[in-house]
PDB file of C-alpha atoms in Angstrom:
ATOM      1  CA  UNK A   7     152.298  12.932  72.304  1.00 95.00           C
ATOM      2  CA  UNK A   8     148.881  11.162  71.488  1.00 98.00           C
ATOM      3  CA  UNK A   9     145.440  12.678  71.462  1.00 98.00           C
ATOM      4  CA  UNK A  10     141.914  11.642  71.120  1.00 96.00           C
ATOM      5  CA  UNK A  11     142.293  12.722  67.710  1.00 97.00           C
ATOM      6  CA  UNK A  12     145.339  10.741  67.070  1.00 98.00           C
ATOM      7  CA  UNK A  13     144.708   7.838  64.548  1.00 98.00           C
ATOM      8  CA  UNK A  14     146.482   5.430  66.560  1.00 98.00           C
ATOM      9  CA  UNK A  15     144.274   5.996  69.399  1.00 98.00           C
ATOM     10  CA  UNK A  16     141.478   5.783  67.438  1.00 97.00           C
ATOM     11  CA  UNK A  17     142.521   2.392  65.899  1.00 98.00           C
ATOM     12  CA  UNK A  18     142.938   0.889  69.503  1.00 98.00           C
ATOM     13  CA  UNK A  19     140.074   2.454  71.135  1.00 97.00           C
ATOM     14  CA  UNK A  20     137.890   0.647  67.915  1.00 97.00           C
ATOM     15  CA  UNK A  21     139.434  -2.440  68.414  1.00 98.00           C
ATOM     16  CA  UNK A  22     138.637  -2.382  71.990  1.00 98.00           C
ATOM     17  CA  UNK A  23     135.154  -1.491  71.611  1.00 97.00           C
ATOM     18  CA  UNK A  24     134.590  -4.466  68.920  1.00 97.00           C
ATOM     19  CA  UNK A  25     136.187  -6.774  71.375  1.00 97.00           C
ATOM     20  CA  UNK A  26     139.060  -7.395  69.341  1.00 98.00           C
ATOM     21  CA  UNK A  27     141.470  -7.014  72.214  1.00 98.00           C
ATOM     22  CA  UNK A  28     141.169  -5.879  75.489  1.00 98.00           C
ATOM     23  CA  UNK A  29     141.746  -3.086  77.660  1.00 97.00           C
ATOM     24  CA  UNK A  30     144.878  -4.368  79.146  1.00 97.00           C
ATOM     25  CA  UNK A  31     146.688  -4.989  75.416  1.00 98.00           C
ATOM     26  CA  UNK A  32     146.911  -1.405  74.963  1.00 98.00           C
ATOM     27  CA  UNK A  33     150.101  -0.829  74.745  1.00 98.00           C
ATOM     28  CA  UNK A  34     152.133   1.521  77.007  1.00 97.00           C
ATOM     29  CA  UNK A  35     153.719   3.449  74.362  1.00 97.00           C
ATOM     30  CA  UNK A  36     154.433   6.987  75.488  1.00 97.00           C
ATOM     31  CA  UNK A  37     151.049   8.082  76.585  1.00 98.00           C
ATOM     32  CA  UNK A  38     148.800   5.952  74.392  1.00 98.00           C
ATOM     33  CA  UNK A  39     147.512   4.094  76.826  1.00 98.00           C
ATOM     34  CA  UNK A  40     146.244   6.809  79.218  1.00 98.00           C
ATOM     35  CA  UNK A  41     144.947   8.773  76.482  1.00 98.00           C
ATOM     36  CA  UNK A  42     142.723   5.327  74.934  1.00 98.00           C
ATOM     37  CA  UNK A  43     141.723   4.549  78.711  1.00 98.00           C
ATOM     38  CA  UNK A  44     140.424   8.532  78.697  1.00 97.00           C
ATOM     39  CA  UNK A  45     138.715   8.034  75.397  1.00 97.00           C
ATOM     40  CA  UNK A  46     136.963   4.679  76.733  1.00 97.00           C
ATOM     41  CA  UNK A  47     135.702   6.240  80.053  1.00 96.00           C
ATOM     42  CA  UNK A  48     134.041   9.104  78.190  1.00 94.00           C
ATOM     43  CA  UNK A  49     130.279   8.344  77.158  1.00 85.00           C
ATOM     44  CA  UNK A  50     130.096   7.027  73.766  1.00 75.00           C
ATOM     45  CA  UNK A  51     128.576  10.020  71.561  1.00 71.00           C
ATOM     46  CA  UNK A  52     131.331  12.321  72.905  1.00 67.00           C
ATOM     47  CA  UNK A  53     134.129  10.078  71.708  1.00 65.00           C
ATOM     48  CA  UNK A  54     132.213   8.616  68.499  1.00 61.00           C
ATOM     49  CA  UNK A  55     131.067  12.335  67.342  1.00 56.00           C
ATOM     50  CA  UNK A  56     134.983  13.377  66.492  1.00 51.00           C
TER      51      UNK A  56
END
Protein backbone atom coordinates (compact mmCIF):
# COMPACT_ATOMS: atom_id res chain seq x y z
CA UNK A 1 0.00 0.00 0.00
CA UNK A 2 2.70 2.64 1.10
CA UNK A 3 5.86 3.60 -0.69
CA UNK A 4 8.88 5.65 -0.16
CA UNK A 5 7.15 8.10 -2.15
CA UNK A 6 4.05 8.01 -0.14
CA UNK A 7 3.47 11.33 1.82
CA UNK A 8 2.63 9.61 4.87
CA UNK A 9 5.84 7.90 4.94
CA UNK A 10 7.55 10.79 4.29
CA UNK A 11 5.84 12.73 7.17
CA UNK A 12 6.93 9.92 9.70
CA UNK A 13 10.26 9.21 8.40
CA UNK A 14 10.83 13.42 8.96
CA UNK A 15 9.54 13.31 12.19
CA UNK A 16 11.76 10.54 13.10
CA UNK A 17 14.80 12.02 11.79
CA UNK A 18 14.08 15.47 13.78
CA UNK A 19 13.59 13.42 16.85
CA UNK A 20 10.11 14.19 17.14
CA UNK A 21 9.14 10.62 17.86
CA UNK A 22 10.82 7.58 17.70
CA UNK A 23 11.30 4.62 15.74
CA UNK A 24 9.03 2.45 17.71
CA UNK A 25 5.81 5.11 17.39
CA UNK A 26 5.53 4.31 13.87
CA UNK A 27 2.57 3.02 13.58
CA UNK A 28 1.75 -0.47 12.21
CA UNK A 29 -0.74 0.56 9.76
CA UNK A 30 -0.80 -1.78 6.80
CA UNK A 31 2.77 -1.68 5.74
CA UNK A 32 3.82 1.77 6.90
CA UNK A 33 5.95 0.78 9.24
CA UNK A 34 8.19 -1.60 7.23
CA UNK A 35 8.28 0.68 4.44
CA UNK A 36 9.54 3.98 7.04
CA UNK A 37 12.01 1.38 8.78
CA UNK A 38 13.31 0.70 4.86
CA UNK A 39 13.46 4.39 4.20
CA UNK A 40 15.50 4.98 7.60
CA UNK A 41 18.09 2.16 6.96
CA UNK A 42 18.91 3.56 3.52
CA UNK A 43 21.86 6.22 3.57
CA UNK A 44 20.57 9.61 3.81
CA UNK A 45 21.12 11.21 0.17
CA UNK A 46 19.26 8.23 -1.35
CA UNK A 47 16.14 8.80 0.71
CA UNK A 48 16.49 12.79 0.98
CA UNK A 49 17.17 13.11 -3.01
CA UNK A 50 13.29 11.93 -3.86
Amino acid sequence: MFNQNSGLVKIWVRNVENGTVTREQVPKLSNLQEVVYAVLDTPPQEHNAS
